[in-house]
Structure formats: structure tokens, C-alpha cells
Short mmCIF file of C-alpha atoms in Angstrom, two decimals:
data_model
loop_
_atom_site.label_atom_id
_atom_site.label_comp_id
_atom_site.label_asym_id
_atom_site.label_seq_id
_atom_site.Cartn_x
_atom_site.Cartn_y
_atom_site.Cartn_z
CA UNK R 1 33.26 106.74 93.32
CA UNK R 2 34.91 108.19 96.62
CA UNK R 3 36.66 105.08 96.90
CA UNK R 4 38.31 105.18 93.57
CA UNK R 5 39.13 108.99 94.05
CA UNK R 6 40.71 108.15 97.30
CA UNK R 7 42.97 105.58 95.81
CA UNK R 8 43.83 107.57 92.91
CA UNK R 9 44.72 110.43 95.35
CA UNK R 10 46.89 107.88 97.60
CA UNK R 11 48.73 106.60 94.46
CA UNK R 12 49.36 110.01 93.38
CA UNK R 13 50.46 110.91 96.38
CA UNK R 14 53.18 107.96 96.68
CA UNK R 15 54.28 108.80 93.18
CA UNK R 16 55.23 112.32 94.06
CA UNK R 17 56.85 111.09 97.10
CA UNK R 18 58.98 108.94 95.11
CA UNK R 19 59.82 111.25 92.66
CA UNK R 20 61.04 113.66 95.19
CA UNK R 21 63.08 111.06 96.77
CA UNK R 22 64.66 110.00 93.63
CA UNK R 23 65.30 113.71 92.79
CA UNK R 24 67.02 113.66 96.14
CA UNK R 25 69.11 111.01 95.40
CA UNK R 26 69.98 112.27 92.41
CA UNK R 27 70.92 115.43 93.70
CA UNK R 28 72.91 114.14 96.74
CA UNK R 29 74.82 112.08 94.13
CA UNK R 30 75.74 115.15 91.84
CA UNK R 31 77.23 116.55 95.31
CA UNK R 32 79.16 113.78 96.12
CA UNK R 33 80.59 113.67 92.74
CA UNK R 34 81.53 117.17 92.93
CA UNK R 35 83.27 116.52 96.17
CA UNK R 36 85.26 113.65 94.74
CA UNK R 37 86.19 115.47 91.69
CA UNK R 38 87.54 118.25 93.96
CA UNK R 39 89.44 115.85 95.87
CA UNK R 40 90.99 114.10 93.09
CA UNK R 41 92.28 117.54 92.04
CA UNK R 42 94.29 117.69 95.11
CA UNK R 43 95.51 114.21 95.49
CA UNK R 44 99.21 113.91 94.52
CA UNK R 45 101.39 110.72 93.48
CA UNK R 46 104.71 110.94 94.76
CA UNK R 47 107.73 108.73 94.48
CA UNK R 48 106.40 106.78 91.46
CA UNK R 49 109.73 106.75 89.65
CA UNK R 50 109.63 102.91 89.26
CA UNK R 51 105.76 102.99 88.10
CA UNK R 52 104.81 100.86 90.91
CA UNK R 53 101.46 102.82 90.66
CA UNK R 54 98.89 101.54 89.31
CA UNK R 55 99.39 98.18 90.89
CA UNK R 56 100.22 95.42 87.72
CA UNK R 57 100.19 91.53 88.16
CA UNK R 58 97.83 91.23 90.94
CA UNK R 59 97.79 87.42 90.31
CA UNK R 60 101.21 87.39 91.48
CA UNK R 61 100.88 89.69 94.85
CA UNK R 62 99.73 89.01 98.09
CA UNK R 63 98.64 92.08 99.53
CA UNK R 64 98.17 93.69 103.10
CA UNK R 65 96.54 96.89 103.94
CA UNK R 66 97.92 98.25 107.31
CA UNK R 67 96.06 101.18 109.17
CA UNK R 68 98.17 102.89 111.48
CA UNK R 69 95.41 104.82 113.16
CA UNK R 70 93.57 105.84 109.86
CA UNK R 71 89.76 106.50 110.95
CA UNK R 72 88.50 105.55 107.25
CA UNK R 73 90.38 102.00 107.04
CA UNK R 74 87.24 100.07 106.75
CA UNK R 75 85.98 102.26 103.78
CA UNK R 76 89.58 102.12 102.21
CA UNK R 77 89.95 98.32 102.50
CA UNK R 78 86.20 97.88 101.23
CA UNK R 79 87.43 99.70 97.93
CA UNK R 80 90.78 97.91 97.80
CA UNK R 81 89.16 94.59 98.02
CA UNK R 82 87.12 95.34 94.91
CA UNK R 83 90.22 94.88 93.20
CA UNK R 84 91.98 91.96 94.66
CA UNK R 85 91.99 90.07 97.96
CA UNK R 86 93.48 92.44 100.46
CA UNK R 87 94.15 91.42 104.10
CA UNK R 88 93.42 94.10 106.69
CA UNK R 89 95.80 94.88 109.62
CA UNK R 90 95.58 97.60 112.25
CA UNK R 91 98.36 98.85 114.56
CA UNK R 92 95.82 99.41 117.19
CA UNK R 93 95.95 95.21 117.61
CA UNK R 94 99.47 95.76 118.60
CA UNK R 95 99.41 98.78 120.87
CA UNK R 96 101.35 96.77 123.64
CA UNK R 97 104.16 96.38 120.95
CA UNK R 98 107.20 98.55 121.65
CA UNK R 99 108.43 98.92 118.22
CA UNK R 100 105.57 97.09 116.00
CA UNK R 101 107.82 94.19 115.63
CA UNK R 102 105.04 91.98 116.00
CA UNK R 103 102.78 93.34 113.16
CA UNK R 104 106.11 93.23 111.18
CA UNK R 105 106.28 89.58 111.82
CA UNK R 106 102.65 88.86 110.95
CA UNK R 107 103.27 90.50 107.47
CA UNK R 108 106.12 88.51 106.54
CA UNK R 109 103.96 86.25 104.16
CA UNK R 110 102.66 89.35 102.17
CA UNK R 111 104.51 90.89 99.19
CA UNK R 112 102.69 94.24 98.96
CA UNK R 113 102.06 96.41 102.23
CA UNK R 114 99.72 99.41 101.68
CA UNK R 115 99.97 101.73 104.49
CA UNK R 116 97.37 104.04 105.62
CA UNK R 117 97.67 107.02 108.06
CA UNK R 118 96.89 110.61 108.79
CA UNK R 119 99.17 113.78 109.14
CA UNK R 120 99.41 113.30 113.16
CA UNK R 121 100.70 109.29 112.73
CA UNK R 122 103.30 110.66 110.66
CA UNK R 123 105.05 112.39 113.17
CA UNK R 124 105.18 109.36 115.40
CA UNK R 125 108.64 107.83 115.49
CA UNK R 126 107.51 104.28 116.26
CA UNK R 127 105.13 104.53 113.37
CA UNK R 128 108.07 106.01 110.93
CA UNK R 129 110.51 103.31 111.83
CA UNK R 130 107.99 100.67 111.28
CA UNK R 131 107.30 102.40 107.54
CA UNK R 132 111.18 102.34 107.03
CA UNK R 133 111.98 98.97 108.13
CA UNK R 134 108.85 97.37 106.19
CA UNK R 135 109.97 99.44 103.09
CA UNK R 136 113.53 97.47 103.11
CA UNK R 137 111.79 93.98 102.67
CA UNK R 138 108.50 94.72 100.80
CA UNK R 139 107.02 96.56 98.23
CA UNK R 140 105.45 99.50 100.31
CA UNK R 141 102.67 102.15 99.27
CA UNK R 142 102.11 104.85 101.55
CA UNK R 143 98.53 106.59 101.62
CA UNK R 144 98.82 109.84 103.51
CA UNK R 145 95.88 111.75 104.39
CA UNK R 146 95.88 115.42 105.84
CA UNK R 147 98.11 118.11 106.13
CA UNK R 148 100.94 118.27 103.52
CA UNK R 149 103.69 119.17 106.18
CA UNK R 150 103.72 115.61 107.31
CA UNK R 151 105.35 114.62 103.84
CA UNK R 152 108.73 116.02 105.32
CA UNK R 153 108.53 112.77 107.65
CA UNK R 154 109.04 110.78 104.42
CA UNK R 155 111.93 112.54 102.65
CA UNK R 156 114.30 109.51 102.82
CA UNK R 157 111.55 107.06 101.49
CA UNK R 158 111.69 105.98 97.97
CA UNK R 159 108.36 103.86 98.30
CA UNK R 160 105.24 105.58 96.41
CA UNK R 161 103.19 108.07 98.26
CA UNK R 162 99.76 108.82 97.49
CA UNK R 163 98.83 111.97 99.52
CA UNK R 164 95.54 113.56 99.79
CA UNK R 165 95.17 116.72 101.81
CA UNK R 166 91.78 115.70 102.90
CA UNK R 167 91.15 113.33 105.86
CA UNK R 168 87.39 112.03 105.10
CA UNK R 169 85.42 109.30 103.83
CA UNK R 170 85.47 110.86 100.11
CA UNK R 171 89.31 110.80 100.14
CA UNK R 172 89.64 107.07 101.56
CA UNK R 173 87.05 105.86 98.39
CA UNK R 174 89.21 107.57 95.95
CA UNK R 175 92.93 106.70 96.96
CA UNK R 176 92.57 103.08 96.70
CA UNK R 177 91.15 103.12 93.44
CA UNK R 178 94.53 105.32 92.24
CA UNK R 179 96.38 102.81 93.74
CA UNK R 180 94.58 100.06 91.84
CA UNK R 181 94.31 101.98 88.48
CA UNK R 182 90.43 102.62 88.93
CA UNK R 183 91.42 106.56 88.22
CA UNK R 184 94.27 108.37 86.96
CA UNK R 185 96.79 110.44 89.12
CA UNK R 186 97.26 113.73 87.10
CA UNK R 187 98.14 116.66 89.42
CA UNK R 188 101.22 118.08 91.09
CA UNK R 189 102.20 119.97 94.47
CA UNK R 190 101.08 123.78 94.72
CA UNK R 191 103.95 124.21 96.67
CA UNK R 192 107.08 122.90 98.60
CA UNK R 193 106.62 120.91 101.73
CA UNK R 194 109.97 119.82 102.19
CA UNK R 195 113.40 119.58 100.51
CA UNK R 196 112.50 116.58 98.66
CA UNK R 197 108.64 117.29 97.85
CA UNK R 198 108.72 120.50 96.12
CA UNK R 199 106.27 122.62 93.96
CA UNK R 200 105.61 121.18 90.80
CA UNK R 201 106.34 117.51 91.65
CA UNK R 202 103.88 114.57 91.06
CA UNK R 203 103.56 111.69 88.85
CA UNK R 204 100.91 110.82 86.39
CA UNK R 205 99.43 107.71 85.49
CA UNK R 206 96.77 106.18 83.40
CA UNK R 207 93.54 104.10 83.99
CA UNK R 208 93.59 100.40 83.90
CA UNK R 209 90.76 99.11 85.78
CA UNK R 210 87.33 99.80 86.39
CA UNK R 211 86.27 102.97 88.54
CA UNK R 212 83.67 102.61 91.09
CA UNK R 213 81.61 105.64 91.49
CA UNK R 214 78.23 107.29 91.18
CA UNK R 215 75.68 106.89 88.40
CA UNK R 216 76.00 110.71 87.58
CA UNK R 217 79.68 110.02 86.90
CA UNK R 218 78.84 108.64 83.65
CA UNK R 219 76.07 110.81 82.52
CA UNK R 220 73.33 108.48 84.24
CA UNK R 221 70.34 109.59 86.51
CA UNK R 222 70.28 107.23 89.69
CA UNK R 223 66.44 107.17 88.84
CA UNK R 224 67.07 105.33 85.77
CA UNK R 225 68.66 102.39 87.85
CA UNK R 226 65.74 101.92 90.05
CA UNK R 227 63.77 99.63 88.17
CA UNK R 228 66.95 97.07 88.50
CA UNK R 229 65.78 96.59 92.29
CA UNK R 230 62.22 95.81 91.46
CA UNK R 231 63.07 93.18 88.77
CA UNK R 232 65.46 91.40 90.78
CA UNK R 233 63.32 91.31 93.88
CA UNK R 234 60.53 90.23 91.56
CA UNK R 235 62.59 87.27 90.02
CA UNK R 236 63.76 86.30 93.61
CA UNK R 237 60.11 86.23 94.73
CA UNK R 238 59.25 84.13 91.95
CA UNK R 239 61.76 81.69 92.76
CA UNK R 240 63.50 82.19 89.47
CA UNK R 241 66.69 82.65 91.30
CA UNK R 242 67.78 82.32 94.77
CA UNK R 243 69.95 85.42 94.66
CA UNK R 244 71.31 87.88 92.11
CA UNK R 245 74.07 89.95 91.70
CA UNK R 246 74.06 92.95 89.46
CA UNK R 247 76.82 94.87 88.30
CA UNK R 248 76.33 97.89 85.82
CA UNK R 249 79.30 99.44 84.27
CA UNK R 250 79.34 102.33 81.71
CA UNK R 251 82.58 103.91 79.92
CA UNK R 252 84.79 102.21 82.18
CA UNK R 253 82.89 103.04 85.38
CA UNK R 254 80.94 101.09 87.85
CA UNK R 255 77.68 102.57 88.37
CA UNK R 256 75.83 99.97 90.00
CA UNK R 257 76.74 96.79 92.01
CA UNK R 258 74.05 95.31 94.31
CA UNK R 259 73.40 91.79 95.83
CA UNK R 260 70.09 90.55 96.15
#
């Protein structure tokens, strides 16, 4: 009798722990969603007069992502690669190059160059020259993170700019999705940052591809998806499959994407 009570008590304890963990994960995702929505409301698309964004006809493009000192390039590139094969480059690998000519040379076989940088690097003369030179021969998309004052450095640039005032992990997950059409650009500058980038400026786009987000963004509690892990692991243990990749999408949003 005592053993049964002990087993029941232990089982109840672990069930409570599981429920608490699920509740915490749900709350964490709700917070992530709130932060992401806040960042989306301040992310602006500029210079899209030729409707380059969202990127189209990906099968005809050869895309490179160039980090010019951007701290969250790995996250950015990870999201970009969910839409198409994107080859990463980092200016840090060319630090001994006086004017980044070697980097330009390595990009010669790519048709579309997505450049990521923060507001500090936007003041660097060598980097500005690289951007200007690359834009003369390639389809360039600039992703700028940080203080909007840096936009003044690009008054002469006609290539699309996606600007986020936030320079963090959440912004690095959102901006590539805007570039590829997973989310829409909807907002405008709330004040002037230069002679060109003035209050009220900003282009709107429509959603053309899937968005990668937390389940709560589609009205689903994360807890409801936990059973997928158990089923997949049981199938592999029973040798019903050597491995499983599960993708769950709802309302145009990928809310679960995991390989076992």
C-alpha cells in the first residue's frame, strides 16, 4: 500500500513539474511574440520603388549574405536559409583587405547580395565604399540595425533598405522574413533622419511566403504540440523510421519545425 502511494505521489509530482514547465514555455513564447510584434511595428522598408522586396523568382537568384560586423549574422542567415540557399560571408575574414576588394571578388558569382550591418559600421568609410561599389553591379538589399541616424549615410543609395531600430536577436529573426516575404512591411518613419529619409516614408508589402514563429502567434498553446516529440521518438525507437522531420504550419505560419 505504501509503495502504491509512493508511486502515485511521485507520478503526481512529475506531472505537476511537467505542467509548470509547459506553462512557463507558453508564457515565454507569449513574451517573445509581444517583443517580435513590437519590433515589427518599428521596422521600416525604404527604397523599394522597384518592388524588389519581397524577393521573387528565387530559383533564378544566387544569393549571398554579407555580414559587415553584425553580431547576429548566424541567426539572420539561419532564417534566410529557410527560404532559399543563402551563402554567408563575413567582412571579418577580409580584415587585412584595404578596401574589401577581395570580398567583392568572391561575390562575383552571386546575383543578389544581402548586407547586414549595425549603425556603427554604417559610419565606416571602407564599408560604405564597399556597399556603393557592390550596388553598382549587383542586386543589393541592405539590412541596417540600430540608431536611425545612420540612415543618412545611405542618402545616395537606391537599393532597398530594411531598417530596424533594434540591434538584437529578435530583430535578426524578423528582418530576413520581411526580405523574403514571410511577414509584411507596413510601417513608416515617425520622424526625419536625413534629407532623403523623412517622416512618413516607408513602403508596404504583402506576405508571399510562410512565416516562422512561435505557436502562440497562430493561437496555439505550445503545450498542445508536445505530444509530437513523444510520437516521433517512439516511432524511431520502434524502428518505424530512421529519422523524422516534422513541420506544422497554421494560417501561413510555421509553428513547429523539428528533426528527430
